[in-house]
């Protein structure tokens, strides 16, 4: 099964005592009811860098159990060293998850040779894994040029997808797909779906936004693929004010909106993220209302989309 459509990165709910595993179950169920085409965990939006090794493993197992094969899972396996990536990748493979998203560590350098060598070493120890090369922008990521990405993909056959997050992502997607080797199955858009229509027009196979408006993103994706471009654009326009704020407040916005929607009990974050003062919360809530989505737990039929 190819990766296509909406593949949200799941947030990690926290409580005073640590990870809120019951809330994590609600997060996964919310995603499935929204009709997503797959889920990603852990990723940057999961606050992965704040999770302990044990938390990370337990949460991924919970996600696999809740999904129960209904949609593909992409497991984040990024880490500073080959051995750590292999450890996280092995945990995922043991759960039946073969798609591993890896952001090369900046410590190895940002050139194609260094990235290809790193991923080759990982692939050699994880037979059967399908690697998604996460090309994140600086300062967080390697910020590889399309030509460098293509060099890596040609040298590492286990790289089956690229998640392109550099800005502007659109021209990079076009350049990669124009010269992609046969084993590259697709390029996935990033940027929180703020550029999703441009990415799709250029041939991106999927998008990896945050979770809070997954039902809107699914509806947009279905309209686009059915040729209903004006309807897809109308939903895109509805989403943009909220997504502009999401670029600033990140996980805190995601959790605030999911709290409004009845999925989370709080918006506690571990990652360094700007606080939400009353003005920011009012702005977020107004933008969410303009999306035309329901508060409270999402109904299976996604009522209210576009209303």
mmCIF file of C-alpha atoms in Angstrom:
data_model
loop_
_atom_site.group_PDB
_atom_site.id
_atom_site.type_symbol
_atom_site.label_atom_id
_atom_site.label_comp_id
_atom_site.label_asym_id
_atom_site.label_seq_id
_atom_site.Cartn_x
_atom_site.Cartn_y
_atom_site.Cartn_z
ATOM 1 C CA UNK A 1 0.000 0.000 0.000
ATOM 2 C CA UNK A 2 1.427 3.355 -1.058
ATOM 3 C CA UNK A 3 1.399 6.325 1.281
ATOM 4 C CA UNK A 4 -1.121 8.860 0.031
ATOM 5 C CA UNK A 5 -3.438 11.508 1.435
ATOM 6 C CA UNK A 6 -3.493 12.926 4.942
ATOM 7 C CA UNK A 7 -0.963 11.488 7.395
ATOM 8 C CA UNK A 8 -1.100 13.642 10.537
ATOM 9 C CA UNK A 9 1.676 13.706 13.109
ATOM 10 C CA UNK A 10 0.106 12.712 16.424
ATOM 11 C CA UNK A 11 0.736 14.939 19.444
ATOM 12 C CA UNK A 12 1.780 13.513 22.793
ATOM 13 C CA UNK A 13 -0.651 14.323 25.645
ATOM 14 C CA UNK A 14 0.924 15.047 29.022
ATOM 15 C CA UNK A 15 -0.472 15.155 32.531
ATOM 16 C CA UNK A 16 1.149 16.225 35.792
ATOM 17 C CA UNK A 17 2.434 12.701 36.363
ATOM 18 C CA UNK A 18 3.889 12.289 32.868
ATOM 19 C CA UNK A 19 2.490 10.960 29.610
ATOM 20 C CA UNK A 20 -1.308 10.636 29.566
ATOM 21 C CA UNK A 21 -1.734 7.257 27.881
ATOM 22 C CA UNK A 22 -5.533 7.270 28.050
ATOM 23 C CA UNK A 23 -5.577 10.635 26.287
ATOM 24 C CA UNK A 24 -3.211 9.190 23.677
ATOM 25 C CA UNK A 25 -5.812 6.541 22.913
ATOM 26 C CA UNK A 26 -8.352 9.304 22.338
ATOM 27 C CA UNK A 27 -5.911 11.078 20.043
ATOM 28 C CA UNK A 28 -5.528 7.987 17.857
ATOM 29 C CA UNK A 29 -9.281 7.334 17.802
ATOM 30 C CA UNK A 30 -9.932 10.952 16.853
ATOM 31 C CA UNK A 31 -7.542 10.602 13.919
ATOM 32 C CA UNK A 32 -9.188 7.404 12.728
ATOM 33 C CA UNK A 33 -12.690 8.872 12.980
ATOM 34 C CA UNK A 34 -11.496 11.831 10.933
ATOM 35 C CA UNK A 35 -10.773 9.412 8.100
ATOM 36 C CA UNK A 36 -7.017 9.928 7.917
ATOM 37 C CA UNK A 37 -5.000 7.849 5.466
ATOM 38 C CA UNK A 38 -2.290 7.052 7.994
ATOM 39 C CA UNK A 39 -0.666 8.391 11.156
ATOM 40 C CA UNK A 40 2.845 9.467 12.079
ATOM 41 C CA UNK A 41 4.430 8.982 15.498
ATOM 42 C CA UNK A 42 6.657 10.241 16.922
ATOM 43 C CA UNK A 43 7.598 13.380 15.043
ATOM 44 C CA UNK A 44 8.634 16.915 15.825
ATOM 45 C CA UNK A 45 4.976 17.789 16.522
ATOM 46 C CA UNK A 46 4.903 14.890 19.012
ATOM 47 C CA UNK A 47 7.547 16.688 21.111
ATOM 48 C CA UNK A 48 9.715 13.669 20.434
ATOM 49 C CA UNK A 49 12.861 15.306 21.767
ATOM 50 C CA UNK A 50 11.262 15.541 25.231
ATOM 51 C CA UNK A 51 10.243 11.879 25.433
ATOM 52 C CA UNK A 52 12.250 9.298 27.333
ATOM 53 C CA UNK A 53 13.264 6.096 25.582
ATOM 54 C CA UNK A 54 10.656 4.145 27.547
ATOM 55 C CA UNK A 55 7.888 6.701 26.872
ATOM 56 C CA UNK A 56 8.656 6.673 23.180
ATOM 57 C CA UNK A 57 8.507 2.878 22.974
ATOM 58 C CA UNK A 58 5.319 2.570 25.042
ATOM 59 C CA UNK A 59 3.526 5.265 23.053
ATOM 60 C CA UNK A 60 4.433 3.720 19.696
ATOM 61 C CA UNK A 61 3.136 0.350 20.909
ATOM 62 C CA UNK A 62 -0.108 2.019 22.015
ATOM 63 C CA UNK A 63 -0.496 3.677 18.604
ATOM 64 C CA UNK A 64 0.061 0.349 16.839
ATOM 65 C CA UNK A 65 -2.487 -1.375 19.066
ATOM 66 C CA UNK A 66 -5.144 1.306 18.580
ATOM 67 C CA UNK A 67 -4.646 1.526 14.820
ATOM 68 C CA UNK A 68 -4.726 -2.270 14.551
ATOM 69 C CA UNK A 69 -3.772 -2.321 10.892
ATOM 70 C CA UNK A 70 -6.579 -0.037 9.719
ATOM 71 C CA UNK A 71 -4.238 2.568 8.232
ATOM 72 C CA UNK A 72 -0.470 2.731 7.675
ATOM 73 C CA UNK A 73 1.746 3.963 10.491
ATOM 74 C CA UNK A 74 4.923 5.930 9.913
ATOM 75 C CA UNK A 75 7.265 5.618 12.871
ATOM 76 C CA UNK A 76 9.683 8.427 13.553
ATOM 77 C CA UNK A 77 13.133 6.934 14.064
ATOM 78 C CA UNK A 78 15.300 10.048 14.053
ATOM 79 C CA UNK A 79 18.208 10.101 16.505
ATOM 80 C CA UNK A 80 21.759 11.455 16.752
ATOM 81 C CA UNK A 81 23.540 8.172 15.945
ATOM 82 C CA UNK A 82 23.128 5.188 13.645
ATOM 83 C CA UNK A 83 22.845 2.835 16.627
ATOM 84 C CA UNK A 84 19.998 4.854 18.151
ATOM 85 C CA UNK A 85 18.131 5.066 14.843
ATOM 86 C CA UNK A 86 18.504 1.297 14.459
ATOM 87 C CA UNK A 87 17.189 0.775 17.981
ATOM 88 C CA UNK A 88 14.082 2.865 17.331
ATOM 89 C CA UNK A 89 13.645 1.308 13.908
ATOM 90 C CA UNK A 90 13.891 -2.193 15.332
ATOM 91 C CA UNK A 91 11.165 -1.381 17.856
ATOM 92 C CA UNK A 92 8.917 -0.247 15.022
ATOM 93 C CA UNK A 93 9.636 -3.282 12.851
ATOM 94 C CA UNK A 94 8.834 -5.565 15.797
ATOM 95 C CA UNK A 95 5.388 -3.924 15.895
ATOM 96 C CA UNK A 96 4.860 -4.539 12.179
ATOM 97 C CA UNK A 97 5.662 -0.933 11.213
ATOM 98 C CA UNK A 98 8.036 -0.879 8.243
ATOM 99 C CA UNK A 99 7.928 2.817 7.276
ATOM 100 C CA UNK A 100 10.512 4.814 9.212
ATOM 101 C CA UNK A 101 10.858 8.588 8.972
ATOM 102 C CA UNK A 102 14.421 9.710 9.582
ATOM 103 C CA UNK A 103 15.758 13.248 9.779
ATOM 104 C CA UNK A 104 19.533 13.015 9.406
ATOM 105 C CA UNK A 105 21.294 14.543 12.418
ATOM 106 C CA UNK A 106 23.034 17.821 11.716
ATOM 107 C CA UNK A 107 26.096 16.523 13.551
ATOM 108 C CA UNK A 108 27.046 14.390 10.525
ATOM 109 C CA UNK A 109 27.087 17.380 8.181
ATOM 110 C CA UNK A 110 24.595 18.616 5.632
ATOM 111 C CA UNK A 111 26.105 17.189 2.464
ATOM 112 C CA UNK A 112 24.707 14.393 0.313
ATOM 113 C CA UNK A 113 27.697 12.102 0.985
ATOM 114 C CA UNK A 114 27.323 12.322 4.759
ATOM 115 C CA UNK A 115 23.555 11.783 4.675
ATOM 116 C CA UNK A 116 23.801 8.890 2.227
ATOM 117 C CA UNK A 117 26.466 7.177 4.328
ATOM 118 C CA UNK A 118 24.387 7.600 7.483
ATOM 119 C CA UNK A 119 21.205 6.208 5.902
ATOM 120 C CA UNK A 120 23.108 3.376 4.203
ATOM 121 C CA UNK A 121 24.452 2.289 7.579
ATOM 122 C CA UNK A 122 20.923 2.378 9.013
ATOM 123 C CA UNK A 123 19.397 0.475 6.096
ATOM 124 C CA UNK A 124 22.029 -2.254 6.306
ATOM 125 C CA UNK A 125 20.877 -3.090 9.836
ATOM 126 C CA UNK A 126 17.135 -2.760 9.200
ATOM 127 C CA UNK A 127 16.314 -5.036 6.255
ATOM 128 C CA UNK A 128 12.759 -4.575 5.036
ATOM 129 C CA UNK A 129 12.438 -1.013 6.298
ATOM 130 C CA UNK A 130 11.134 1.707 3.996
ATOM 131 C CA UNK A 131 12.890 4.947 4.857
ATOM 132 C CA UNK A 132 11.242 8.349 4.533
ATOM 133 C CA UNK A 133 14.016 10.915 4.261
ATOM 134 C CA UNK A 134 12.850 13.949 6.237
ATOM 135 C CA UNK A 135 14.456 16.979 4.643
ATOM 136 C CA UNK A 136 13.835 19.676 7.238
ATOM 137 C CA UNK A 137 14.937 23.290 6.828
ATOM 138 C CA UNK A 138 17.762 24.920 8.742
ATOM 139 C CA UNK A 139 18.383 25.399 11.580
ATOM 140 C CA UNK A 140 16.492 22.255 12.598
ATOM 141 C CA UNK A 141 17.423 20.068 9.650
ATOM 142 C CA UNK A 142 20.000 19.436 6.945
ATOM 143 C CA UNK A 143 18.218 21.704 4.430
ATOM 144 C CA UNK A 144 19.352 19.577 1.490
ATOM 145 C CA UNK A 145 18.976 20.908 -2.025
ATOM 146 C CA UNK A 146 16.846 18.874 -4.462
ATOM 147 C CA UNK A 147 20.043 17.758 -6.189
ATOM 148 C CA UNK A 148 21.475 16.525 -2.881
ATOM 149 C CA UNK A 149 18.230 14.736 -2.046
ATOM 150 C CA UNK A 150 18.363 12.964 -5.415
ATOM 151 C CA UNK A 151 21.964 11.924 -4.807
ATOM 152 C CA UNK A 152 20.967 10.381 -1.477
ATOM 153 C CA UNK A 153 17.946 8.613 -2.930
ATOM 154 C CA UNK A 154 19.987 7.153 -5.816
ATOM 155 C CA UNK A 155 22.602 5.809 -3.408
ATOM 156 C CA UNK A 156 20.215 4.393 -0.786
ATOM 157 C CA UNK A 157 17.552 2.158 -2.311
ATOM 158 C CA UNK A 158 15.811 1.827 1.057
ATOM 159 C CA UNK A 159 14.755 5.485 0.794
ATOM 160 C CA UNK A 160 11.288 5.090 -0.690
ATOM 161 C CA UNK A 161 9.810 8.509 0.131
ATOM 162 C CA UNK A 162 11.027 12.029 0.792
ATOM 163 C CA UNK A 163 9.260 14.389 3.175
ATOM 164 C CA UNK A 164 10.148 17.785 1.755
ATOM 165 C CA UNK A 165 9.936 20.596 4.304
ATOM 166 C CA UNK A 166 12.405 23.170 2.999
ATOM 167 C CA UNK A 167 10.991 26.524 1.920
ATOM 168 C CA UNK A 168 9.764 26.993 -0.662
ATOM 169 C CA UNK A 169 8.900 23.301 -0.814
ATOM 170 C CA UNK A 170 7.016 23.440 -4.106
ATOM 171 C CA UNK A 171 9.966 23.899 -6.481
ATOM 172 C CA UNK A 172 11.934 21.268 -4.569
ATOM 173 C CA UNK A 173 9.091 18.760 -4.978
ATOM 174 C CA UNK A 174 8.960 19.465 -8.711
ATOM 175 C CA UNK A 175 12.722 19.049 -9.078
ATOM 176 C CA UNK A 176 12.859 15.798 -7.097
ATOM 177 C CA UNK A 177 9.959 14.181 -8.947
ATOM 178 C CA UNK A 178 11.334 15.232 -12.336
ATOM 179 C CA UNK A 179 14.441 13.079 -11.848
ATOM 180 C CA UNK A 180 13.304 10.546 -9.256
ATOM 181 C CA UNK A 181 14.644 7.009 -9.610
ATOM 182 C CA UNK A 182 12.094 4.235 -9.985
ATOM 183 C CA UNK A 183 12.366 3.041 -6.383
ATOM 184 C CA UNK A 184 11.256 6.431 -4.996
ATOM 185 C CA UNK A 185 7.528 5.988 -4.435
ATOM 186 C CA UNK A 186 6.608 9.587 -3.684
ATOM 187 C CA UNK A 187 7.321 12.950 -2.121
ATOM 188 C CA UNK A 188 5.314 14.046 0.924
ATOM 189 C CA UNK A 189 4.582 17.669 1.773
ATOM 190 C CA UNK A 190 5.404 19.292 5.093
ATOM 191 C CA UNK A 191 4.908 22.787 6.411
ATOM 192 C CA UNK A 192 1.776 21.905 8.379
ATOM 193 C CA UNK A 193 -0.356 21.803 5.171
ATOM 194 C CA UNK A 194 0.065 25.555 4.762
ATOM 195 C CA UNK A 195 1.103 24.914 1.159
ATOM 196 C CA UNK A 196 -0.837 21.717 0.490
ATOM 197 C CA UNK A 197 -2.531 22.714 -2.771
ATOM 198 C CA UNK A 198 0.738 23.808 -4.360
ATOM 199 C CA UNK A 199 2.378 20.585 -3.144
ATOM 200 C CA UNK A 200 -0.439 18.464 -4.562
ATOM 201 C CA UNK A 201 -0.419 20.349 -7.870
ATOM 202 C CA UNK A 202 3.282 19.534 -8.181
ATOM 203 C CA UNK A 203 2.720 15.817 -7.582
ATOM 204 C CA UNK A 204 3.141 15.333 -3.833
ATOM 205 C CA UNK A 205 1.488 12.063 -2.845
ATOM 206 C CA UNK A 206 0.575 13.018 0.718
ATOM 207 C CA UNK A 207 0.760 15.646 3.450
ATOM 208 C CA UNK A 208 1.800 15.433 7.102
ATOM 209 C CA UNK A 209 -0.005 18.211 8.980
ATOM 210 C CA UNK A 210 -0.700 18.465 12.687
ATOM 211 C CA UNK A 211 -3.836 16.719 13.942
ATOM 212 C CA UNK A 212 -6.214 19.402 15.216
ATOM 213 C CA UNK A 213 -8.179 19.900 11.951
ATOM 214 C CA UNK A 214 -7.592 16.484 10.405
ATOM 215 C CA UNK A 215 -11.238 16.212 9.343
ATOM 216 C CA UNK A 216 -10.946 19.412 7.287
ATOM 217 C CA UNK A 217 -7.709 18.204 5.733
ATOM 218 C CA UNK A 218 -9.280 14.856 4.849
ATOM 219 C CA UNK A 219 -12.249 16.606 3.225
ATOM 220 C CA UNK A 220 -9.870 18.883 1.300
ATOM 221 C CA UNK A 221 -7.855 15.886 0.125
ATOM 222 C CA UNK A 222 -10.976 14.012 -1.032
ATOM 223 C CA UNK A 223 -12.287 17.043 -2.907
ATOM 224 C CA UNK A 224 -8.927 17.567 -4.598
ATOM 225 C CA UNK A 225 -8.576 13.944 -5.700
ATOM 226 C CA UNK A 226 -12.144 13.915 -7.012
ATOM 227 C CA UNK A 227 -11.440 16.953 -9.164
ATOM 228 C CA UNK A 228 -13.496 19.331 -7.030
ATOM 229 C CA UNK A 229 -10.755 21.956 -7.016
ATOM 230 C CA UNK A 230 -12.935 24.930 -6.049
ATOM 231 C CA UNK A 231 -14.309 23.044 -3.029
ATOM 232 C CA UNK A 232 -10.789 21.989 -2.022
ATOM 233 C CA UNK A 233 -9.589 25.572 -2.306
ATOM 234 C CA UNK A 234 -12.494 26.858 -0.213
ATOM 235 C CA UNK A 235 -11.494 24.494 2.602
ATOM 236 C CA UNK A 236 -7.854 25.490 2.197
ATOM 237 C CA UNK A 237 -8.746 29.159 2.579
ATOM 238 C CA UNK A 238 -10.789 28.360 5.712
ATOM 239 C CA UNK A 239 -7.788 26.582 7.235
ATOM 240 C CA UNK A 240 -5.119 29.206 6.609
ATOM 241 C CA UNK A 241 -5.712 31.693 9.461
ATOM 242 C CA UNK A 242 -5.496 28.888 12.018
ATOM 243 C CA UNK A 243 -2.455 27.345 10.325
ATOM 244 C CA UNK A 244 -0.650 30.693 10.309
ATOM 245 C CA UNK A 245 -1.063 30.794 14.090
ATOM 246 C CA UNK A 246 -0.090 27.123 14.321
ATOM 247 C CA UNK A 247 3.271 27.987 12.774
ATOM 248 C CA UNK A 248 3.918 30.221 15.804
ATOM 249 C CA UNK A 249 2.321 28.398 18.728
ATOM 250 C CA UNK A 250 2.965 24.885 17.412
ATOM 251 C CA UNK A 251 2.039 22.063 19.803
ATOM 252 C CA UNK A 252 0.374 24.431 22.250
ATOM 253 C CA UNK A 253 -2.138 25.485 19.585
ATOM 254 C CA UNK A 254 -2.711 21.888 18.523
ATOM 255 C CA UNK A 255 -3.461 20.870 22.086
ATOM 256 C CA UNK A 256 -5.649 23.918 22.751
ATOM 257 C CA UNK A 257 -7.819 23.123 19.736
ATOM 258 C CA UNK A 258 -7.957 19.427 20.608
ATOM 259 C CA UNK A 259 -9.090 20.459 24.081
ATOM 260 C CA UNK A 260 -11.864 22.540 22.503
ATOM 261 C CA UNK A 261 -12.821 19.478 20.487
ATOM 262 C CA UNK A 262 -13.092 17.255 23.553
ATOM 263 C CA UNK A 263 -10.093 15.080 22.758
ATOM 264 C CA UNK A 264 -7.640 16.354 25.383
ATOM 265 C CA UNK A 265 -8.141 17.456 28.962
ATOM 266 C CA UNK A 266 -5.357 20.038 28.928
ATOM 267 C CA UNK A 267 -2.773 21.690 26.656
ATOM 268 C CA UNK A 268 0.332 20.848 28.670
ATOM 269 C CA UNK A 269 3.529 20.840 26.620
ATOM 270 C CA UNK A 270 7.121 19.961 27.395
ATOM 271 C CA UNK A 271 8.769 21.515 24.359
ATOM 272 C CA UNK A 272 9.729 25.195 24.493
ATOM 273 C CA UNK A 273 6.714 26.838 22.899
ATOM 274 C CA UNK A 274 5.232 30.360 23.203
ATOM 275 C CA UNK A 275 2.570 30.624 25.909
ATOM 276 C CA UNK A 276 -1.034 31.367 24.996
ATOM 277 C CA UNK A 277 -2.236 34.539 26.652
ATOM 278 C CA UNK A 278 -5.956 35.477 26.566
ATOM 279 C CA UNK A 279 -5.570 37.432 23.311
ATOM 280 C CA UNK A 280 -3.850 34.514 21.589
ATOM 281 C CA UNK A 281 -6.485 32.055 22.791
ATOM 282 C CA UNK A 282 -9.280 34.300 21.538
ATOM 283 C CA UNK A 283 -7.567 34.601 18.164
ATOM 284 C CA UNK A 284 -7.082 30.834 17.919
ATOM 285 C CA UNK A 285 -10.675 30.135 18.883
ATOM 286 C CA UNK A 286 -11.974 32.632 16.310
ATOM 287 C CA UNK A 287 -9.853 31.066 13.568
ATOM 288 C CA UNK A 288 -10.974 27.598 14.585
ATOM 289 C CA UNK A 289 -14.619 28.693 14.434
ATOM 290 C CA UNK A 290 -14.059 30.023 10.921
ATOM 291 C CA UNK A 291 -12.909 26.560 9.845
ATOM 292 C CA UNK A 292 -16.534 25.457 10.196
ATOM 293 C CA UNK A 293 -15.695 22.465 12.372
ATOM 294 C CA UNK A 294 -17.481 21.134 15.420
ATOM 295 C CA UNK A 295 -16.285 21.523 18.958
ATOM 296 C CA UNK A 296 -16.642 18.443 21.096
ATOM 297 C CA UNK A 297 -15.534 14.978 20.004
ATOM 298 C CA UNK A 298 -15.576 14.537 16.245
ATOM 299 C CA UNK A 299 -18.571 12.700 14.814
ATOM 300 C CA UNK A 300 -17.743 9.807 12.464
ATOM 301 C CA UNK A 301 -19.555 11.464 9.538
ATOM 302 C CA UNK A 302 -17.502 14.649 9.996
ATOM 303 C CA UNK A 303 -20.551 16.868 10.253
ATOM 304 C CA UNK A 304 -20.010 20.569 9.953
ATOM 305 C CA UNK A 305 -17.098 20.572 7.498
ATOM 306 C CA UNK A 306 -17.395 23.599 5.268
ATOM 307 C CA UNK A 307 -20.538 24.823 7.039
#
